[in-house]
Amino acid sequence: MILTVTLNTALDLTYGVPELVPHASHRVSDMSERPGGKGLNVARVLSALGHETVVTGFAGGSTGAVLRELLAGLSPLEAGPKAANGALPAAAPVTDALVTVAGNTRRTIAVVDRATGDTTQLNEPGPLITADEWAALLGRYEELLTGADAVALCGSLPPGIHVGAYGELVRLARTAGVPVLLDTSGEPLRRGIAARPDLIKPNADELAQLTGSREPLRATRDARRRGAHGVIASLGPDGMLAVTPDGIWQASPPAKVLGNPTGAGDSAVAGLLSGLVEGLSWPDRLRRAVALSTATVLSPTAGDFDRAAYKELLPRVGIEEHTAAA
């Protein structure tokens, strides 16, 4: 089982418009509603890759009730390739282990310009979490770690949660002997990395904010020296750069694509975690992560991925190994 933690869950609303024009009224051409937040997006993709997944975090209020109702009725995504050879597994369930809180779960609204593929994102801040609610989450998390093969800690912190929360969760996972991937930004990332997670997955902006450098290899190495065992830097259309104890690799998609990037990083996290649990080599983990990320950009719905594109992209992802030691 893979555990994903989303402290700031969301109800994701995606609106498609023929063309997004500032200061104008728009007629929505299509709309979707689904459980969201980074860890829930990761869980959906893991499900499609055949991995049983449990989601925890916070949910509350009327929006939280809708989120959990949608999560309960969630049909596993159509199965996608499980291994580098493209074999198709059966999709696996996603189990709700969210902690109920008094505050109302946030909404995120993505407005997709269908003419250009550009997306405008509006993210609410999330509910205020009390000390008792945080204590309940810690208890639930420690119980779930006993059955986990890996854990992903994903996304922003809701109001009321202390900035070192991810560091605390990383330390608990390491004490339990469970590999942990941290995917957050800003001060929560800075505090979390000091607890020595197995992996972090910053994008270029998050990496620059953490290290002060925009040169990818230098910044990624610097981030690893700050405490992470492995750093997987997401470079957008240029793919991913991995600095690990086993070596340094860069994975690149076969071509740049246009589309909705919402959820692309979450799909990459699912690719990395599933590859870790399956014991894949670093090049194969990176191929999967880049192919999933690119296929997510090509999907019209946030948090989903284009399965046909994924199957076609997977063998075409380029891998370059750097000779310099990590």
mmCIF file of C-alpha atoms in Angstrom:
data_model
loop_
_atom_site.group_PDB
_atom_site.id
_atom_site.type_symbol
_atom_site.label_atom_id
_atom_site.label_comp_id
_atom_site.label_asym_id
_atom_site.label_seq_id
_atom_site.Cartn_x
_atom_site.Cartn_y
_atom_site.Cartn_z
ATOM 1 C CA MET A 1 0.000 0.000 0.000
ATOM 2 C CA ILE A 2 1.148 3.540 -0.791
ATOM 3 C CA LEU A 3 0.028 6.320 1.562
ATOM 4 C CA THR A 4 -0.506 9.875 0.346
ATOM 5 C CA VAL A 5 -0.956 12.804 2.743
ATOM 6 C CA THR A 6 -2.818 15.940 1.624
ATOM 7 C CA LEU A 7 -3.098 18.371 4.519
ATOM 8 C CA ASN A 8 -4.893 20.936 2.328
ATOM 9 C CA THR A 9 -7.361 18.838 0.321
ATOM 10 C CA ALA A 10 -9.597 20.592 -2.190
ATOM 11 C CA LEU A 11 -12.641 20.194 -4.335
ATOM 12 C CA ASP A 12 -11.218 20.753 -7.821
ATOM 13 C CA LEU A 13 -13.478 22.539 -10.299
ATOM 14 C CA THR A 14 -12.338 22.777 -13.927
ATOM 15 C CA TYR A 15 -14.146 25.109 -16.320
ATOM 16 C CA GLY A 16 -13.486 25.102 -20.048
ATOM 17 C CA VAL A 17 -14.196 28.258 -22.067
ATOM 18 C CA PRO A 18 -13.793 28.721 -25.830
ATOM 19 C CA GLU A 19 -11.496 31.691 -25.195
ATOM 20 C CA LEU A 20 -10.526 33.443 -21.950
ATOM 21 C CA VAL A 21 -10.826 37.227 -22.305
ATOM 22 C CA PRO A 22 -10.000 39.523 -19.331
ATOM 23 C CA HIS A 23 -12.854 41.724 -18.048
ATOM 24 C CA ALA A 24 -15.440 39.758 -20.076
ATOM 25 C CA SER A 25 -18.290 37.370 -19.271
ATOM 26 C CA HIS A 26 -17.796 33.793 -20.452
ATOM 27 C CA ARG A 27 -20.063 30.894 -21.364
ATOM 28 C CA VAL A 28 -18.607 27.674 -19.959
ATOM 29 C CA SER A 29 -18.354 24.951 -22.601
ATOM 30 C CA ASP A 30 -17.534 22.083 -20.205
ATOM 31 C CA MET A 31 -17.065 21.550 -16.481
ATOM 32 C CA SER A 32 -15.719 18.806 -14.189
ATOM 33 C CA GLU A 33 -15.680 18.345 -10.415
ATOM 34 C CA ARG A 34 -13.423 15.934 -8.533
ATOM 35 C CA PRO A 35 -11.612 15.332 -5.241
ATOM 36 C CA GLY A 36 -8.364 17.284 -5.336
ATOM 37 C CA GLY A 37 -5.246 18.457 -3.637
ATOM 38 C CA LYS A 38 -1.839 17.184 -4.659
ATOM 39 C CA GLY A 39 -1.870 13.928 -2.700
ATOM 40 C CA LEU A 40 -5.327 12.953 -3.956
ATOM 41 C CA ASN A 41 -4.191 13.576 -7.543
ATOM 42 C CA VAL A 42 -1.159 11.371 -6.867
ATOM 43 C CA ALA A 43 -3.450 8.654 -5.492
ATOM 44 C CA ARG A 44 -5.658 8.638 -8.591
ATOM 45 C CA VAL A 45 -2.668 8.072 -10.852
ATOM 46 C CA LEU A 46 -1.253 5.395 -8.532
ATOM 47 C CA SER A 47 -4.613 3.668 -8.744
ATOM 48 C CA ALA A 48 -4.361 3.633 -12.533
ATOM 49 C CA LEU A 49 -0.882 2.124 -12.234
ATOM 50 C CA GLY A 50 -2.295 -0.757 -10.184
ATOM 51 C CA HIS A 51 -1.181 0.352 -6.711
ATOM 52 C CA GLU A 52 -3.516 0.167 -3.721
ATOM 53 C CA THR A 53 -3.492 3.636 -2.178
ATOM 54 C CA VAL A 54 -4.739 5.181 1.058
ATOM 55 C CA VAL A 55 -5.309 8.934 1.326
ATOM 56 C CA THR A 56 -5.226 10.910 4.552
ATOM 57 C CA GLY A 57 -5.306 14.586 5.455
ATOM 58 C CA PHE A 58 -8.194 16.860 6.416
ATOM 59 C CA ALA A 59 -11.734 17.273 5.074
ATOM 60 C CA GLY A 60 -14.592 19.281 6.532
ATOM 61 C CA GLY A 61 -17.753 21.290 5.993
ATOM 62 C CA SER A 62 -20.090 21.075 3.026
ATOM 63 C CA THR A 63 -17.249 21.139 0.491
ATOM 64 C CA GLY A 64 -15.461 18.375 2.371
ATOM 65 C CA ALA A 65 -18.645 16.293 2.332
ATOM 66 C CA VAL A 66 -18.877 16.629 -1.450
ATOM 67 C CA LEU A 67 -15.198 15.733 -1.778
ATOM 68 C CA ARG A 68 -15.619 12.567 0.287
ATOM 69 C CA GLU A 69 -18.799 11.597 -1.557
ATOM 70 C CA LEU A 70 -16.954 11.896 -4.856
ATOM 71 C CA LEU A 71 -13.994 9.982 -3.415
ATOM 72 C CA ALA A 72 -16.287 7.160 -2.251
ATOM 73 C CA GLY A 73 -17.812 6.885 -5.711
ATOM 74 C CA LEU A 74 -14.510 7.195 -7.495
ATOM 75 C CA SER A 75 -14.067 4.493 -10.093
ATOM 76 C CA PRO A 76 -10.404 3.652 -10.452
ATOM 77 C CA LEU A 77 -8.938 5.287 -13.516
ATOM 78 C CA GLU A 78 -8.559 3.074 -16.548
ATOM 79 C CA ALA A 79 -5.502 0.924 -16.020
ATOM 80 C CA GLY A 80 -2.262 2.285 -17.415
ATOM 81 C CA PRO A 81 1.125 0.699 -18.051
ATOM 82 C CA LYS A 82 2.685 -0.621 -14.848
ATOM 83 C CA ALA A 83 6.221 -1.310 -15.987
ATOM 84 C CA ALA A 84 8.706 -0.043 -18.515
ATOM 85 C CA ASN A 85 7.520 -2.673 -21.013
ATOM 86 C CA GLY A 86 3.960 -1.264 -21.023
ATOM 87 C CA ALA A 87 2.205 -4.226 -19.322
ATOM 88 C CA LEU A 88 -1.338 -3.344 -18.188
ATOM 89 C CA PRO A 89 -2.320 -4.069 -14.552
ATOM 90 C CA ALA A 90 -5.771 -3.946 -13.026
ATOM 91 C CA ALA A 91 -6.620 -0.579 -11.491
ATOM 92 C CA ALA A 92 -6.517 -0.561 -7.680
ATOM 93 C CA PRO A 93 -8.775 1.073 -5.069
ATOM 94 C CA VAL A 94 -8.242 4.403 -3.315
ATOM 95 C CA THR A 95 -9.212 4.249 0.383
ATOM 96 C CA ASP A 96 -10.454 7.298 2.320
ATOM 97 C CA ALA A 97 -8.664 7.749 5.667
ATOM 98 C CA LEU A 98 -9.205 11.519 5.888
ATOM 99 C CA VAL A 99 -9.645 13.202 9.273
ATOM 100 C CA THR A 100 -12.883 15.190 9.671
ATOM 101 C CA VAL A 101 -12.455 18.822 10.751
ATOM 102 C CA ALA A 102 -14.871 21.615 11.630
ATOM 103 C CA GLY A 103 -13.706 24.039 8.934
ATOM 104 C CA ASN A 104 -14.803 23.977 5.314
ATOM 105 C CA THR A 105 -12.508 22.298 2.767
ATOM 106 C CA ARG A 106 -11.266 24.731 0.127
ATOM 107 C CA ARG A 107 -12.074 24.798 -3.577
ATOM 108 C CA THR A 108 -9.643 25.237 -6.448
ATOM 109 C CA ILE A 109 -10.907 26.589 -9.740
ATOM 110 C CA ALA A 110 -9.085 26.009 -13.029
ATOM 111 C CA VAL A 111 -10.292 27.967 -16.065
ATOM 112 C CA VAL A 112 -8.973 26.410 -19.274
ATOM 113 C CA ASP A 113 -8.809 28.467 -22.454
ATOM 114 C CA ARG A 114 -9.661 25.834 -25.078
ATOM 115 C CA ALA A 115 -8.273 28.014 -27.869
ATOM 116 C CA THR A 116 -4.743 28.133 -26.434
ATOM 117 C CA GLY A 117 -4.694 25.395 -23.779
ATOM 118 C CA ASP A 118 -3.605 27.974 -21.160
ATOM 119 C CA THR A 119 -4.987 27.553 -17.625
ATOM 120 C CA THR A 120 -5.817 30.194 -15.005
ATOM 121 C CA GLN A 121 -5.839 28.774 -11.459
ATOM 122 C CA LEU A 122 -7.629 30.166 -8.384
ATOM 123 C CA ASN A 123 -6.799 28.458 -5.064
ATOM 124 C CA GLU A 124 -8.634 29.116 -1.795
ATOM 125 C CA PRO A 125 -6.538 29.025 1.424
ATOM 126 C CA GLY A 126 -8.169 26.094 3.244
ATOM 127 C CA PRO A 127 -9.801 25.679 6.676
ATOM 128 C CA LEU A 128 -8.269 26.654 10.025
ATOM 129 C CA ILE A 129 -6.948 23.471 11.666
ATOM 130 C CA THR A 130 -7.046 23.261 15.482
ATOM 131 C CA ALA A 131 -4.437 21.653 17.741
ATOM 132 C CA ASP A 132 -6.807 18.751 18.497
ATOM 133 C CA GLU A 133 -7.405 18.154 14.766
ATOM 134 C CA TRP A 134 -3.661 18.102 14.098
ATOM 135 C CA ALA A 135 -3.176 15.609 16.963
ATOM 136 C CA ALA A 136 -5.886 13.390 15.423
ATOM 137 C CA LEU A 137 -4.090 13.503 12.071
ATOM 138 C CA LEU A 138 -0.776 12.498 13.678
ATOM 139 C CA GLY A 139 -2.440 9.505 15.350
ATOM 140 C CA ARG A 140 -4.087 8.409 12.085
ATOM 141 C CA TYR A 141 -0.819 8.857 10.176
ATOM 142 C CA GLU A 142 1.233 6.729 12.577
ATOM 143 C CA GLU A 143 -1.354 3.935 12.360
ATOM 144 C CA LEU A 144 -1.318 4.014 8.547
ATOM 145 C CA LEU A 145 2.470 3.967 8.361
ATOM 146 C CA THR A 146 2.479 0.446 9.799
ATOM 147 C CA GLY A 147 1.015 -0.909 6.543
ATOM 148 C CA ALA A 148 2.673 1.449 4.053
ATOM 149 C CA ASP A 149 5.361 0.602 1.491
ATOM 150 C CA ALA A 150 5.967 4.316 0.796
ATOM 151 C CA VAL A 151 4.449 7.681 1.669
ATOM 152 C CA ALA A 152 4.028 10.945 -0.234
ATOM 153 C CA LEU A 153 3.646 14.235 1.672
ATOM 154 C CA CYS A 154 2.123 16.707 -0.744
ATOM 155 C CA GLY A 155 1.042 20.299 -1.095
ATOM 156 C CA SER A 156 0.495 23.425 0.948
ATOM 157 C CA LEU A 157 -0.293 23.749 4.648
ATOM 158 C CA PRO A 158 -3.755 24.935 5.702
ATOM 159 C CA PRO A 159 -4.042 27.758 8.265
ATOM 160 C CA GLY A 160 -3.292 26.661 11.829
ATOM 161 C CA ILE A 161 -0.659 24.054 10.917
ATOM 162 C CA HIS A 162 2.861 24.907 12.085
ATOM 163 C CA VAL A 163 5.466 25.475 9.395
ATOM 164 C CA GLY A 164 7.549 22.505 10.540
ATOM 165 C CA ALA A 165 4.681 20.035 10.101
ATOM 166 C CA TYR A 166 6.238 18.214 7.171
ATOM 167 C CA GLY A 167 9.500 17.811 9.065
ATOM 168 C CA GLU A 168 7.535 16.121 11.833
ATOM 169 C CA LEU A 169 5.796 13.794 9.357
ATOM 170 C CA VAL A 170 9.098 12.960 7.616
ATOM 171 C CA ARG A 171 10.697 11.995 10.940
ATOM 172 C CA LEU A 172 7.761 9.726 11.835
ATOM 173 C CA ALA A 173 8.014 7.962 8.463
ATOM 174 C CA ARG A 174 11.760 7.479 8.852
ATOM 175 C CA THR A 175 11.275 6.082 12.376
ATOM 176 C CA ALA A 176 8.767 3.605 10.916
ATOM 177 C CA GLY A 177 11.228 2.657 8.160
ATOM 178 C CA VAL A 178 8.912 3.854 5.361
ATOM 179 C CA PRO A 179 10.450 5.646 2.337
ATOM 180 C CA VAL A 180 9.065 9.198 2.156
ATOM 181 C CA LEU A 181 8.741 11.652 -0.730
ATOM 182 C CA LEU A 182 8.153 15.335 0.087
ATOM 183 C CA ASP A 183 6.507 17.608 -2.478
ATOM 184 C CA THR A 184 5.911 21.101 -1.106
ATOM 185 C CA SER A 185 7.474 24.563 -1.352
ATOM 186 C CA GLY A 186 8.736 27.583 0.584
ATOM 187 C CA GLU A 187 9.460 27.378 4.287
ATOM 188 C CA PRO A 188 7.612 24.035 4.735
ATOM 189 C CA LEU A 189 10.060 22.549 2.190
ATOM 190 C CA ARG A 190 13.046 24.169 3.883
ATOM 191 C CA ARG A 191 12.009 22.751 7.273
ATOM 192 C CA GLY A 192 10.981 19.397 5.817
ATOM 193 C CA ILE A 193 14.230 18.783 3.946
ATOM 194 C CA ALA A 194 16.190 19.141 7.187
ATOM 195 C CA ALA A 195 14.392 15.976 8.430
ATOM 196 C CA ARG A 196 16.117 14.038 5.605
ATOM 197 C CA PRO A 197 13.310 12.738 3.362
ATOM 198 C CA ASP A 198 14.226 10.031 0.862
ATOM 199 C CA LEU A 199 13.096 12.194 -2.062
ATOM 200 C CA ILE A 200 11.964 15.729 -2.773
ATOM 201 C CA LYS A 201 10.456 16.889 -6.077
ATOM 202 C CA PRO A 202 10.701 20.678 -6.413
ATOM 203 C CA ASN A 203 10.023 22.513 -9.660
ATOM 204 C CA ALA A 204 12.499 25.064 -11.000
ATOM 205 C CA ASP A 205 10.972 28.006 -9.101
ATOM 206 C CA GLU A 206 10.754 26.075 -5.817
ATOM 207 C CA LEU A 207 14.347 24.914 -6.233
ATOM 208 C CA ALA A 208 15.548 28.471 -6.867
ATOM 209 C CA GLN A 209 13.648 29.723 -3.818
ATOM 210 C CA LEU A 210 15.253 27.009 -1.696
ATOM 211 C CA THR A 211 18.847 27.356 -2.935
ATOM 212 C CA GLY A 212 19.114 30.816 -4.538
ATOM 213 C CA SER A 213 20.354 29.272 -7.804
ATOM 214 C CA ARG A 214 18.600 28.849 -11.146
ATOM 215 C CA GLU A 215 21.299 26.624 -12.658
ATOM 216 C CA PRO A 216 19.540 23.225 -12.471
ATOM 217 C CA LEU A 217 22.450 20.923 -11.644
ATOM 218 C CA ARG A 218 24.013 23.291 -9.109
ATOM 219 C CA ALA A 219 20.672 23.967 -7.420
ATOM 220 C CA THR A 220 19.709 20.285 -7.322
ATOM 221 C CA ARG A 221 23.044 19.304 -5.762
ATOM 222 C CA ASP A 222 22.691 22.114 -3.225
ATOM 223 C CA ALA A 223 19.207 20.885 -2.285
ATOM 224 C CA ARG A 224 20.577 17.390 -1.715
ATOM 225 C CA ARG A 225 23.305 18.727 0.561
ATOM 226 C CA ARG A 226 20.578 20.342 2.682
ATOM 227 C CA GLY A 227 19.282 16.921 3.731
ATOM 228 C CA ALA A 228 17.338 15.056 1.030
ATOM 229 C CA HIS A 229 18.775 11.695 -0.004
ATOM 230 C CA GLY A 230 17.579 12.247 -3.572
ATOM 231 C CA VAL A 231 16.366 15.355 -5.401
ATOM 232 C CA ILE A 232 14.206 15.130 -8.511
ATOM 233 C CA ALA A 233 13.915 18.574 -10.069
ATOM 234 C CA SER A 234 10.959 19.134 -12.381
ATOM 235 C CA LEU A 235 12.108 21.355 -15.272
ATOM 236 C CA GLY A 236 8.759 21.749 -17.022
ATOM 237 C CA PRO A 237 8.988 21.092 -20.772
ATOM 238 C CA ASP A 238 12.670 20.172 -20.352
ATOM 239 C CA GLY A 239 11.810 17.098 -18.273
ATOM 240 C CA MET A 240 13.377 16.098 -14.956
ATOM 241 C CA LEU A 241 16.840 16.118 -13.383
ATOM 242 C CA ALA A 242 17.628 13.502 -10.720
ATOM 243 C CA VAL A 243 20.544 13.791 -8.297
ATOM 244 C CA THR A 244 20.628 10.613 -6.224
ATOM 245 C CA PRO A 245 23.124 8.540 -4.202
ATOM 246 C CA ASP A 246 23.312 6.203 -7.233
ATOM 247 C CA GLY A 247 24.061 8.835 -9.867
ATOM 248 C CA ILE A 248 22.721 11.774 -11.845
ATOM 249 C CA TRP A 249 20.286 11.489 -14.750
ATOM 250 C CA GLN A 250 18.243 13.863 -16.883
ATOM 251 C CA ALA A 251 15.045 12.652 -18.528
ATOM 252 C CA SER A 252 13.511 14.610 -21.407
ATOM 253 C CA PRO A 253 10.171 14.217 -23.218
ATOM 254 C CA PRO A 254 10.471 13.495 -26.944
ATOM 255 C CA ALA A 255 8.745 16.781 -27.842
ATOM 256 C CA LYS A 256 7.277 19.852 -26.178
ATOM 257 C CA VAL A 257 3.495 19.766 -25.869
ATOM 258 C CA LEU A 258 0.738 22.322 -25.334
ATOM 259 C CA GLY A 259 -2.108 21.726 -22.895
ATOM 260 C CA ASN A 260 -3.269 21.976 -19.280
ATOM 261 C CA PRO A 261 -0.291 21.521 -16.894
ATOM 262 C CA THR A 262 -2.484 21.198 -13.788
ATOM 263 C CA GLY A 263 -1.591 17.970 -11.998
ATOM 264 C CA ALA A 264 1.452 17.199 -14.150
ATOM 265 C CA GLY A 265 3.787 17.349 -11.157
ATOM 266 C CA ASP A 266 1.451 15.082 -9.170
ATOM 267 C CA SER A 267 1.535 12.499 -11.960
ATOM 268 C CA ALA A 268 5.333 12.665 -11.866
ATOM 269 C CA VAL A 269 5.248 11.963 -8.115
ATOM 270 C CA ALA A 270 3.046 8.912 -8.769
ATOM 271 C CA GLY A 271 5.525 7.697 -11.363
ATOM 272 C CA LEU A 272 8.476 8.101 -8.992
ATOM 273 C CA LEU A 273 6.733 6.444 -6.027
ATOM 274 C CA SER A 274 5.368 3.520 -8.018
ATOM 275 C CA GLY A 275 8.804 2.962 -9.551
ATOM 276 C CA LEU A 276 10.395 2.995 -6.100
ATOM 277 C CA VAL A 277 7.918 0.420 -4.729
ATOM 278 C CA GLU A 278 8.344 -1.787 -7.812
ATOM 279 C CA GLY A 279 12.139 -1.624 -7.569
ATOM 280 C CA LEU A 280 12.650 -0.054 -10.987
ATOM 281 C CA SER A 281 16.005 1.435 -11.958
ATOM 282 C CA TRP A 282 16.370 5.206 -11.777
ATOM 283 C CA PRO A 283 16.218 5.600 -15.587
ATOM 284 C CA ASP A 284 12.952 3.627 -15.720
ATOM 285 C CA ARG A 285 11.458 5.591 -12.804
ATOM 286 C CA LEU A 286 12.302 8.828 -14.582
ATOM 287 C CA ARG A 287 10.928 7.598 -17.915
ATOM 288 C CA ARG A 288 7.650 6.768 -16.221
ATOM 289 C CA ALA A 289 7.499 10.085 -14.342
ATOM 290 C CA VAL A 290 8.200 12.188 -17.452
ATOM 291 C CA ALA A 291 5.801 10.198 -19.640
ATOM 292 C CA LEU A 292 3.008 10.500 -17.047
ATOM 293 C CA SER A 293 3.670 14.204 -16.542
ATOM 294 C CA THR A 294 3.590 14.912 -20.284
ATOM 295 C CA ALA A 295 0.461 12.791 -20.769
ATOM 296 C CA THR A 296 -1.214 14.813 -17.998
ATOM 297 C CA VAL A 297 -0.524 18.064 -19.855
ATOM 298 C CA LEU A 298 -2.288 16.500 -22.856
ATOM 299 C CA SER A 299 -5.389 15.582 -20.841
ATOM 300 C CA PRO A 300 -8.300 18.071 -20.933
ATOM 301 C CA THR A 301 -9.147 17.458 -17.252
ATOM 302 C CA ALA A 302 -6.982 18.478 -14.309
ATOM 303 C CA GLY A 303 -5.506 15.546 -12.387
ATOM 304 C CA ASP A 304 -6.028 13.029 -15.186
ATOM 305 C CA PHE A 305 -3.651 11.751 -17.864
ATOM 306 C CA ASP A 306 -4.050 10.681 -21.493
ATOM 307 C CA ARG A 307 -3.447 6.943 -21.421
ATOM 308 C CA ALA A 308 -2.846 6.515 -25.139
ATOM 309 C CA ALA A 309 -0.303 9.347 -25.068
ATOM 310 C CA TYR A 310 1.403 7.785 -22.034
ATOM 311 C CA LYS A 311 1.834 4.419 -23.744
ATOM 312 C CA GLU A 312 3.240 6.127 -26.830
ATOM 313 C CA LEU A 313 5.554 8.460 -24.893
ATOM 314 C CA LEU A 314 7.011 5.970 -22.392
ATOM 315 C CA PRO A 315 9.603 4.300 -24.667
ATOM 316 C CA ARG A 316 10.511 7.622 -26.289
ATOM 317 C CA VAL A 317 11.572 9.532 -23.155
ATOM 318 C CA GLY A 318 15.251 10.374 -23.492
ATOM 319 C CA ILE A 319 17.678 9.570 -20.641
ATOM 320 C CA GLU A 320 21.100 11.151 -20.275
ATOM 321 C CA GLU A 321 23.436 10.031 -17.493
ATOM 322 C CA HIS A 322 25.833 12.606 -16.073
ATOM 323 C CA THR A 323 29.328 11.365 -15.353
ATOM 324 C CA ALA A 324 29.902 13.664 -12.354
ATOM 325 C CA ALA A 325 29.320 12.039 -8.968
ATOM 326 C CA ALA A 326 26.228 13.037 -6.985
#
